XYZ file of C-alpha atoms in Angstrom:
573
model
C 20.193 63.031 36.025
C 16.846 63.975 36.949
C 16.368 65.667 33.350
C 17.983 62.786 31.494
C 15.033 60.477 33.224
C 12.758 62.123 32.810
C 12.850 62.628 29.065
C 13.621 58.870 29.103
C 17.715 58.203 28.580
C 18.123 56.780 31.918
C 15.510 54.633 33.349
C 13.818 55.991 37.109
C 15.483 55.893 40.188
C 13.626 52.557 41.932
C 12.270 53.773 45.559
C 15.976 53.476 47.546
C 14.362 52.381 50.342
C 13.553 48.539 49.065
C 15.548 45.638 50.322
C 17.067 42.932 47.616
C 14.596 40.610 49.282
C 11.645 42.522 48.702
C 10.882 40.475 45.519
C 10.069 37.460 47.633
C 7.501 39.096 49.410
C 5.205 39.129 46.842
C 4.409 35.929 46.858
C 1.142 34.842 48.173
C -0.350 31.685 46.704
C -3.861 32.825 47.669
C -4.022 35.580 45.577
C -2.189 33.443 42.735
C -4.479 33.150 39.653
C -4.120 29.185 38.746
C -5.724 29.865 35.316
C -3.294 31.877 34.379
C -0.669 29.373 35.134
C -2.209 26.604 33.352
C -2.107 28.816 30.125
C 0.981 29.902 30.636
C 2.417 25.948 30.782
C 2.890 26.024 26.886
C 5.208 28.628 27.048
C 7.269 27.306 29.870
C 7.697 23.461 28.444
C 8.438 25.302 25.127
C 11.224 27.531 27.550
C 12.402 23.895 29.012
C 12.860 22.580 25.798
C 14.882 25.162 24.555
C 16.773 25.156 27.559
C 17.194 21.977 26.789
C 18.065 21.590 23.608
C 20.574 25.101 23.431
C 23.263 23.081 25.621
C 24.143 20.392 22.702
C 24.343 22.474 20.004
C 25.497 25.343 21.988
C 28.230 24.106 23.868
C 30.210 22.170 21.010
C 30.008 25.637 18.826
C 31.276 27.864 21.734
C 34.532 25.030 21.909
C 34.935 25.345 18.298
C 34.877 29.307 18.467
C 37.380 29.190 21.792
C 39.558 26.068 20.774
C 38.316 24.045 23.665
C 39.569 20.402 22.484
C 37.840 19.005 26.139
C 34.301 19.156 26.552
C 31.582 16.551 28.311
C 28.204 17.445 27.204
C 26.619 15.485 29.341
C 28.464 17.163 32.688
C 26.722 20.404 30.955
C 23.345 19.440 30.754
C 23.828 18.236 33.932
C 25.306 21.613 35.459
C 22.064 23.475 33.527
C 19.633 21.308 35.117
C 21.360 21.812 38.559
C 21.260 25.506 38.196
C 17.380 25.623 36.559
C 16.157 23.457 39.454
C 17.926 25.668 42.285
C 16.888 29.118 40.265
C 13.290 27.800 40.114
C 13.104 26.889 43.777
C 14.831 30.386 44.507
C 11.861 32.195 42.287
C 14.210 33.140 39.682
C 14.121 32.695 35.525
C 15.874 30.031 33.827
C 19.655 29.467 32.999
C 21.001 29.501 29.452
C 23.834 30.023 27.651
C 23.912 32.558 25.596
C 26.232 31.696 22.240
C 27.198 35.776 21.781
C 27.743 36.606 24.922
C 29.728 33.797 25.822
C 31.998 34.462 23.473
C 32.519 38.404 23.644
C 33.087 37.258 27.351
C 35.657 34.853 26.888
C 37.691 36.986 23.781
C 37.429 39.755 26.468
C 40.060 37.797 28.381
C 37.118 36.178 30.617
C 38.136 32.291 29.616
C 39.763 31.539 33.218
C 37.923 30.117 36.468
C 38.648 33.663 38.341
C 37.036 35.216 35.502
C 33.931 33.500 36.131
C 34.617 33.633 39.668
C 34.492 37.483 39.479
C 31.449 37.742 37.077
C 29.492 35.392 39.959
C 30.624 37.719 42.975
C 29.819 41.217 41.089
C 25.991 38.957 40.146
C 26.039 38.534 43.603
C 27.171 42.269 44.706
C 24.486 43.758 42.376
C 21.749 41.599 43.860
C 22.422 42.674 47.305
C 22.781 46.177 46.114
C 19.417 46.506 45.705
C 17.108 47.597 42.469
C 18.834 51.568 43.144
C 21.158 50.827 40.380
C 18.470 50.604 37.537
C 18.542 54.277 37.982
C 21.850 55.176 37.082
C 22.157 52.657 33.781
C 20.739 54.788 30.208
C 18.342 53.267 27.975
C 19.993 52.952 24.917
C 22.416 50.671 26.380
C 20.015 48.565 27.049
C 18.665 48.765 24.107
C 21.496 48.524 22.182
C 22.340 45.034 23.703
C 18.984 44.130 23.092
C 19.527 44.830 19.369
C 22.861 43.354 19.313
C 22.096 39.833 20.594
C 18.543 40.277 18.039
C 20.735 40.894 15.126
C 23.267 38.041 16.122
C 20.892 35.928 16.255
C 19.204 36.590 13.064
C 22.886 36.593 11.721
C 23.953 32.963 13.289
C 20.567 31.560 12.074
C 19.996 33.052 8.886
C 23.105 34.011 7.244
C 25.892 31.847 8.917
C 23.655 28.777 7.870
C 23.941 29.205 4.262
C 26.105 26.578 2.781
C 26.623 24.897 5.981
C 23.183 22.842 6.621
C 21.547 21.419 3.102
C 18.162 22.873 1.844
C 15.829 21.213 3.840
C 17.309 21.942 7.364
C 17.798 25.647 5.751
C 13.844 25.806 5.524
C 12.953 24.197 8.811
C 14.961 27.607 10.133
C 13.486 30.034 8.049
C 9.880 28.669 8.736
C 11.038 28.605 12.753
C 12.106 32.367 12.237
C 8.791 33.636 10.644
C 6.710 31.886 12.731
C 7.987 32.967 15.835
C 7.910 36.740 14.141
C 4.795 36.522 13.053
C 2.373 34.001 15.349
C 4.005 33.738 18.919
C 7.545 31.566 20.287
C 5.520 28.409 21.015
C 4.047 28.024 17.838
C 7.520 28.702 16.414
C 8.853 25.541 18.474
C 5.932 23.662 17.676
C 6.287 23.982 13.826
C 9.734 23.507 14.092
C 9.413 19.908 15.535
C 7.120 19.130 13.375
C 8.487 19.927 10.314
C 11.590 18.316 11.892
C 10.225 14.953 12.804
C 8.882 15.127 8.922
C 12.387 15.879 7.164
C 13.868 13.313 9.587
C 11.301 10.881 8.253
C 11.905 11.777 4.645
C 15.588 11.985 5.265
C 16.594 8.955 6.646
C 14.179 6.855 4.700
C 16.411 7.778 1.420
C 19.113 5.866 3.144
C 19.333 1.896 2.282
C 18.992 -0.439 5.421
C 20.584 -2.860 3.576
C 24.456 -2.009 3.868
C 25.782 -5.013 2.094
C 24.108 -8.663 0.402
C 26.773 -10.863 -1.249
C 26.482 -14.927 -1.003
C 28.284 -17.280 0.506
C 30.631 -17.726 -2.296
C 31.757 -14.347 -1.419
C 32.198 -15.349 2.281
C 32.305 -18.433 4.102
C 33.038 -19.189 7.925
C 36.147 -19.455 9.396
C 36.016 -22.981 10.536
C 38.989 -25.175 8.869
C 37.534 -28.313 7.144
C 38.533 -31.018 4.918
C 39.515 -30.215 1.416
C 36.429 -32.391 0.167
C 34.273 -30.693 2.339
C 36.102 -27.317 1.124
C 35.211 -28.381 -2.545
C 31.357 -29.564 -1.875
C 30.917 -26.257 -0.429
C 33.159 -24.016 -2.702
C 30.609 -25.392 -5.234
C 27.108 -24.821 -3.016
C 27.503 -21.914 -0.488
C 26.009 -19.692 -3.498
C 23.014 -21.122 -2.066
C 23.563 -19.188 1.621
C 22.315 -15.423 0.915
C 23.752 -12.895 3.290
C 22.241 -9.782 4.281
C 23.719 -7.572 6.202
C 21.040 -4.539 7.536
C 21.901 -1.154 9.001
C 20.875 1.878 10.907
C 17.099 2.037 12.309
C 14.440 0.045 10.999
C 11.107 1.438 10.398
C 8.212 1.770 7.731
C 10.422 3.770 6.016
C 13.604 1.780 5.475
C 11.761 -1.699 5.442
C 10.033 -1.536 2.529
C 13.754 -1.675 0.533
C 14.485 -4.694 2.289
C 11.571 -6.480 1.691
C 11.849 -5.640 -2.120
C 15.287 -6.659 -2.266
C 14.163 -10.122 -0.787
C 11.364 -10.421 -2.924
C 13.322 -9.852 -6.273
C 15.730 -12.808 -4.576
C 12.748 -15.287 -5.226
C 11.263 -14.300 -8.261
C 11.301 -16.959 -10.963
C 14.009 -15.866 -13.212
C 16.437 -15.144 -10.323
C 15.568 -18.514 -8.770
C 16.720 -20.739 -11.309
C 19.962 -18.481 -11.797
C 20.685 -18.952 -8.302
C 18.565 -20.659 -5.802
C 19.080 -19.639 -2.178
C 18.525 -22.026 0.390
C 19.165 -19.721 3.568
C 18.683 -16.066 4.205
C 21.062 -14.810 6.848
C 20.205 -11.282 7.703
C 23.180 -9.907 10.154
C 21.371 -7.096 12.754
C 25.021 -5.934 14.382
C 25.132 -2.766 12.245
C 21.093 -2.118 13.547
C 20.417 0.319 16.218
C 16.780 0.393 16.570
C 13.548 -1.384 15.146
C 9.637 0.043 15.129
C 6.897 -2.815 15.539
C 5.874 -1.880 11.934
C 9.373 -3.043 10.594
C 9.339 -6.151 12.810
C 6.034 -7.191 11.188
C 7.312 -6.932 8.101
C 9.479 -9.534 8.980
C 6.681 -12.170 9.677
C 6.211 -11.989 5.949
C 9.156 -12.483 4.957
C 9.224 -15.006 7.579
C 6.018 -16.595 5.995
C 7.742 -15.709 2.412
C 10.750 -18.062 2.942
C 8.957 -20.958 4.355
C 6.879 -21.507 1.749
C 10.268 -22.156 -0.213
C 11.621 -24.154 1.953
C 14.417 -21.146 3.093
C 15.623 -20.793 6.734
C 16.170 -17.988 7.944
C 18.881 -17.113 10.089
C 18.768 -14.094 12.682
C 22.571 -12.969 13.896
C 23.903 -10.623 15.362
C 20.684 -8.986 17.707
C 21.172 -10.411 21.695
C 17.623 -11.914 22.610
C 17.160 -8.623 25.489
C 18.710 -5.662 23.440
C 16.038 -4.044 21.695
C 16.099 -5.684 18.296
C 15.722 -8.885 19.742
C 12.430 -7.722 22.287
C 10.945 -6.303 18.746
C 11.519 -9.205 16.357
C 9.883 -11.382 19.950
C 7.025 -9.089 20.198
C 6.433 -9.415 16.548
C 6.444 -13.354 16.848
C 9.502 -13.259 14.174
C 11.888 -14.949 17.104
C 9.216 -16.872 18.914
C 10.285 -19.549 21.884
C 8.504 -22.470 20.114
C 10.922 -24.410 18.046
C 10.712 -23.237 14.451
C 13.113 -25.683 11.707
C 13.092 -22.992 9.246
C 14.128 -19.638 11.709
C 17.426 -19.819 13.766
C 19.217 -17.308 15.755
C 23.363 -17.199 16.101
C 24.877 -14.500 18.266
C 27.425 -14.199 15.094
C 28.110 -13.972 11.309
C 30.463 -16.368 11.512
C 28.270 -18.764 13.569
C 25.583 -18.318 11.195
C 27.681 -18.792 8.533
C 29.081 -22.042 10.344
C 25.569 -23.406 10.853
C 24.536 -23.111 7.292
C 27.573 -24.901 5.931
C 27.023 -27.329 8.253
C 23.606 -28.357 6.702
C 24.739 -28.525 3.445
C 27.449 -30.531 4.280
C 24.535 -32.989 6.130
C 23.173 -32.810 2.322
C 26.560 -33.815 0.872
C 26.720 -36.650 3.174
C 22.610 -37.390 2.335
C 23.636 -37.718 -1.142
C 26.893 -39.639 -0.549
C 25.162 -41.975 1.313
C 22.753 -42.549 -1.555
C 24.768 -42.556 -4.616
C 27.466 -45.019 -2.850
C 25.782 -46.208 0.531
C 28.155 -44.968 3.222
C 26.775 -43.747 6.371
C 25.608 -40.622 7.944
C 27.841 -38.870 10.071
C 25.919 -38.406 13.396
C 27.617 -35.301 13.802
C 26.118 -33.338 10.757
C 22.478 -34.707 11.498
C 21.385 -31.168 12.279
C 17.632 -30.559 10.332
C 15.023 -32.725 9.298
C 15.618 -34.805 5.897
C 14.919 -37.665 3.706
C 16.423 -40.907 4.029
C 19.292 -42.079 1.595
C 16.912 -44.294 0.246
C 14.233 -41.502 -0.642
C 17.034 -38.472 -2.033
C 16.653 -37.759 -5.751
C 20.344 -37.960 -6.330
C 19.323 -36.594 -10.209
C 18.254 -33.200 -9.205
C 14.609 -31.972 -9.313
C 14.718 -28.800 -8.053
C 17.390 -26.759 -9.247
C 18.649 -26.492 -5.625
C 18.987 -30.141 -5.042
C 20.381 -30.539 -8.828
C 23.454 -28.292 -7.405
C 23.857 -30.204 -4.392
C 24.032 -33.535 -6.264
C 26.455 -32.485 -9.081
C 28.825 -30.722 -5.896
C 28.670 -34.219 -4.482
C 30.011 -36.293 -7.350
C 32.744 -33.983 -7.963
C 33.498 -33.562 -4.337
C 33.357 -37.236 -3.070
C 37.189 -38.078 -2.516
C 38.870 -40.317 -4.886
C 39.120 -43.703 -4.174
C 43.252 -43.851 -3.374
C 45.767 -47.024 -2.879
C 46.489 -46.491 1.125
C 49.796 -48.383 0.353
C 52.790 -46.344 -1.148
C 54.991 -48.407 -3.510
C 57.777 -48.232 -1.082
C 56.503 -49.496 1.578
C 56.788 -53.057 2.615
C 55.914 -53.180 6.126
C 52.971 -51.993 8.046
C 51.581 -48.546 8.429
C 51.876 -46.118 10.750
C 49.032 -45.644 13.218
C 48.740 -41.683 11.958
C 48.952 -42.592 8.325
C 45.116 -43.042 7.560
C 44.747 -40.059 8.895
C 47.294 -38.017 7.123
C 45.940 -39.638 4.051
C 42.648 -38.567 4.886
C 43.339 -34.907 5.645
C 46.536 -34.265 2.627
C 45.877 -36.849 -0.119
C 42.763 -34.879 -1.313
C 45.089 -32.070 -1.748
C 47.305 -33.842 -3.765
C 46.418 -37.376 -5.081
C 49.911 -38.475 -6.279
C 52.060 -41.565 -5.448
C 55.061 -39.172 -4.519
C 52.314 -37.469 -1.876
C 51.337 -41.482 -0.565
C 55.452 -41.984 -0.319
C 55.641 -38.412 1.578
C 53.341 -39.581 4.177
C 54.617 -42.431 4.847
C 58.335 -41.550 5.495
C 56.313 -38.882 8.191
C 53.697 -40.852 9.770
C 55.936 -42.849 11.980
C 56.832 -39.723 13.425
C 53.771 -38.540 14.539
C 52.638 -39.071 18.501
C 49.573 -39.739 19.830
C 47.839 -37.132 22.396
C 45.022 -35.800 23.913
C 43.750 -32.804 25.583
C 41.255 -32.554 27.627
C 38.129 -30.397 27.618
C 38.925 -26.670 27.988
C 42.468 -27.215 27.815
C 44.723 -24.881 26.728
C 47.325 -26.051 23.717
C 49.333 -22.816 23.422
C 48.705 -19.489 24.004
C 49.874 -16.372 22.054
C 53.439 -15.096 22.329
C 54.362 -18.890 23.453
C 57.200 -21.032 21.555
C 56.504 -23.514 19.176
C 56.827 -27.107 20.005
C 54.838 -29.193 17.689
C 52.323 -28.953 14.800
C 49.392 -31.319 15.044
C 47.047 -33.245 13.123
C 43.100 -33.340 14.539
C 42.002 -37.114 14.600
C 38.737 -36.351 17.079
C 37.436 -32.948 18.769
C 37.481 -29.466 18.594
C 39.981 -26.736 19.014
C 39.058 -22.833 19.226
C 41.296 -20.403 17.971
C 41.550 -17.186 19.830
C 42.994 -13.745 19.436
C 43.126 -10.501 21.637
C 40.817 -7.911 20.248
C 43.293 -5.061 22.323
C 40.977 -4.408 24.697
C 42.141 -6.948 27.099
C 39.756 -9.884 25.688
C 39.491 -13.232 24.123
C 37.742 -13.791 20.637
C 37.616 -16.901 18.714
C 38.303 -16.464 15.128
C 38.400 -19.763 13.845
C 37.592 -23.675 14.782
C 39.944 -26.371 13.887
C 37.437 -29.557 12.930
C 38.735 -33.495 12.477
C 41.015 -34.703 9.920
C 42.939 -30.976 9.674
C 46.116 -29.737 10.989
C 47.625 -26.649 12.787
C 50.588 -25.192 14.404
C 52.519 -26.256 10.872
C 53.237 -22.216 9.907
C 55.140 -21.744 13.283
C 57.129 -24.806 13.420
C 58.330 -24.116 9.808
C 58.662 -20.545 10.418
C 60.176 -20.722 13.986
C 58.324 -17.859 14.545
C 56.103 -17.764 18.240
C 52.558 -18.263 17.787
C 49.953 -15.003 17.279
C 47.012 -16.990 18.640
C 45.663 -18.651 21.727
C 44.157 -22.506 20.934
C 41.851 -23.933 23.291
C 40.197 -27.465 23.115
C 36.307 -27.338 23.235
C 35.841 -31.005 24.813
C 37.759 -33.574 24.944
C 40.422 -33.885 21.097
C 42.644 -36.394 20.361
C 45.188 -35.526 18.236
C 48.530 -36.294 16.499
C 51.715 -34.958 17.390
C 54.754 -33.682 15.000
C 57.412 -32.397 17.754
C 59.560 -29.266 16.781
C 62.664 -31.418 17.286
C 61.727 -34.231 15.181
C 61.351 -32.046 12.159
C 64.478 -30.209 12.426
C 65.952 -34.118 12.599
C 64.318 -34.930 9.868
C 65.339 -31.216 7.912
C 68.817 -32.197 8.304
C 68.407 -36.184 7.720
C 65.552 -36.198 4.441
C 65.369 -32.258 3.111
C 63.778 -33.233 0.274
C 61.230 -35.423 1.697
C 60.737 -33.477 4.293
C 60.425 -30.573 2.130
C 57.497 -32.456 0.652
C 55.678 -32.562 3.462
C 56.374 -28.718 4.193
C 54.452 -27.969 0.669
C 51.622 -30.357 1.684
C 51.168 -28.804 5.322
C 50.564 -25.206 3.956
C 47.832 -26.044 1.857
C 45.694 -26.188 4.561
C 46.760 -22.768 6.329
C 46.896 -21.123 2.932
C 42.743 -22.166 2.818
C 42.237 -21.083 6.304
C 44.081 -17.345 5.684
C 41.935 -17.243 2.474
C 38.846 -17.765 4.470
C 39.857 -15.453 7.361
C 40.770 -13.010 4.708
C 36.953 -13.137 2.734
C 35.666 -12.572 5.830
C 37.294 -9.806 7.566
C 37.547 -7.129 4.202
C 33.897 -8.847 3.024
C 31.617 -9.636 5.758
C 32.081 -5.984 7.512
């Protein structure tokens, strides 16, 4: 032994008379040289961060290599920074896993708990033992292992990689590689982030924030109207422009958007189809830089000089799209006409709709003088008096032509049959089925099922079925409000669809005899009209075909709502 160390195969017998502990008796702050510290803190945040970074990458590959299906990368960087902090404080060097060895150690038959049980207690045993058992171990092997894990390395990073990452991220290695060969292993970390930070720049900028535009043609709300109102809007909601943005926002992705907006308003695409409101939907967005929210004051700036709102959805006013579209004065507190905010699509879309049905009642009023409902008096416009009903602007020229062939037909309220007075519900099922289907045999339908029809009301925040419940009655809307709601399967509520005045519901489950798939809840107080599940089996078995009549004319109006529900669920994600 003594020839084989000295001529350098085993390394020297350490002095035998050394205790394990003898390495913390070195320390003495006093003679500690702080300068060398200080320039040694490069290396050891450039040592953190790779200690850092090795565990998510790490990790997942060694589960892929040992078919580990459950892993929690989070409860490992939390185990390494446990272990660095308590090495550190104990004097020692850093934890971290190495990919190699892990894996010869677990294919050795070392994947158990009492494997790594074992390796911890013969750590242990060797610590205690003393440094006398450097001098029995040979150089080479040493050496060897010090080769190995060099040229696995080189082999994992260099050669492994090829045709797995693309030819950027391939580069970014290979410059990592030589400069850590050639200049020193900080430098080496340092050009990697940088050149990292720059690809991710480069890369992710190639990628569209906009996901999806279409117009509202494409997709409308969910909330069930009158057919008129259906038609007026079938004809107009071209002029509601949806944009629907993705990922993170920053001077990279922006300036896409803004161009995409821009070509919206030139001259040529105005008159094809002018836009009245800009909804851009933020769900899909994860992130926002200040320079991409001040992009968004000129568009903001852009739209108002053409008289186009713009509607924010889908960012909460505290998550972090909403605190950089504030700080950018995009979503100010003051009350802007021309910027809104709606927590949803679909309540965006709702809001919009709703203005241009205030303009179909605006023209109404002045081509025939009716009055203004109070309930669609939502942003600030002309009197009846002062509306160019003939169209000067190629936006208002639509909305006046949609009004004349939307306004509902003048129709005699009095079937031929009938010789007696109405039924109390029969203006109103005039008013919500006779646009469907002007006819006298639709005026002699109603009227044999008017009589029929009870009065009720619900109260505010009452509940008129809930899902999985029998059906009892289908109903006709005279005054209020009704929510419809559906369980997303995670245990909640989420309203898909509002039931407005002058429409009906619950007519597919009566027919059917099916139980109901939703959950209908009154917002405020509704008055309504009730057909009773009885009564129409009565009147199945006493009138068929009339009552088969009425069966075609209820369905139009789920047959628009399913239409609507449809557009938006396949469109608008």
């Amino acid at each position: 032994m003594e020839t084989l160390r000295a001529t350098g195969w085993v390394f020297e017998l350490p002095d035998s008379s050394v205790p394990f502990y003898y390495f913390y008796t070195l320390f003495d702050f006093g003679n500690t040289d702080w300068r060398a510290v200080v320039k040694a803190i490069p290396t050891m945040l450039g040592l953190a961060f790779f200690s850092i970074l090795h565990v998510p990458i790490n990790v997942p590959a060694l589960a892929v290599s040992t078919n580990a299906d459950k892993i929690d990368t989070n409860r490992e960087l939390l185990a390494h920074g446990i272990s660095n902090l308590l090495s550190g404080c104990m004097g020692s060097f850093q934890n971290y896993l190495v990919y190699s060895n892990s894996v010869l150690f677990i294919r050795s038959g070392g994947g158990s708990n009492l494997a790594g049980m074992m390796l911890c207690a013969t750590t242990l045993a060797v610590f205690l033992s003393g440094p006398a058992i450097i001098g029995y171990i040979p150089t080479m092997v040493v050496g060897a292992l010090i080769f190995h894990l060099g040229l696995e390395l080189v082999k994992e990073s260099l050669f492994d990689t090829i045709g797995v990452v693309n030819r950027i991220e391939y580069a970014t290695i290979v410059a990592i590689v030589v400069a850590m060969a050639t200049i020193g292993f900080n430098e080496g970390i340092f050009i990697g982030i940088l050149m990292a930070c720059f690809f991710f720049i480069l890369l992710y900028s190639r990628r569209p924030a906009l996901r999806k535009a279409y117009t509202g043609s494409a997709v409308r709300s969910t909330v069930r109207r009158l057919y008129s109102q259906r038609r007026f809007l079938d004809e107009v909601c071209k002029q509601i422009q949806v944009m629907r943005l993705q990922g993170f926002m920053f001077f990279g992705t922006i300036n896409g958007v803004e161009a995409y907006i821009r070509n919206l308003l030139e001259q040529r695409q105005w008159h094809a189809n002018p836009i009245r409101f800009l909804v851009l939907d933020f769900a899909l967005v994860n992130g926002m830089d200040f320079s991409a929210a001040e992009a968004f004051i000129r568009i903001r700036r852009l739209l108002e000089s053409r008289e186009i709102y713009m509607v924010i959805c889908g960012a909460e006013r505290v998550s972090e799209v909403g605190r950089a579209l504030r700080a950018a004065g995009v979503w100010s507190d003051d009350e802007c006409e021309y910027v809104q905010t709606s927590p949803s699509l679909n309540e965006a879309l709702e809001w919009c709709e709703n203005v241009l049905l205030q303009y179909y009642y605006l023209h109404q009023a002045a081509l025939v003088g009716t009055e203004m409902p109070q309930s669609y008096s939502i942003v600030s416009t002309p009197q009846p008096n002062e509306v160019d009903v003939y169209g000067s602007s190629p936006r208002h020229a639509m909305v006046s032509e949609a009004t004349q062939s939307a306004m509902p037909a003048s129709h005699d309220h009095t079937p031929a049959s009938q010789t007696g007075e109405l039924a109390p519900a029969f203006p109103l099922l005039h008013q919500a089925f006779l646009d469907l289907d002007s006819s006298q045999s639709a005026s002699e339908t109603l009227a044999f099922i008017a009589p029929h029809f009870v009065r009720k009301q619900l109260p505010a925040e009452e509940c008129l079925w809930r899902v999985g419940s029998a059906a009892d009655a289908m109903y006709i809307t005279e005054s209020g409000t009704l929510r419809v709601f559906v369980e997303n399967g995670n245990g909640e509520s989420e309203a898909i669809e509002s039931i407005l005045p002058g429409t009906s519901l619950g007519e597919l489950a009566v027919i059917t005899g099916r139980n109901h798939s939703t959950t209908v809840i009154s917002d405020g107080s509704v008055v309504m009209w009730e057909l009773s599940k009885k009564t129409y089996e009565e009147l199945c078995t006493r009138e068929p075909a009339k009552t088969l009549a009425f069966v075609r004319l209820a369905l139009m109006y789920p047959a628009q709502g399913m239409k609507a529900i449809t557009a938006y669920a396949f469109c608008a994600q």
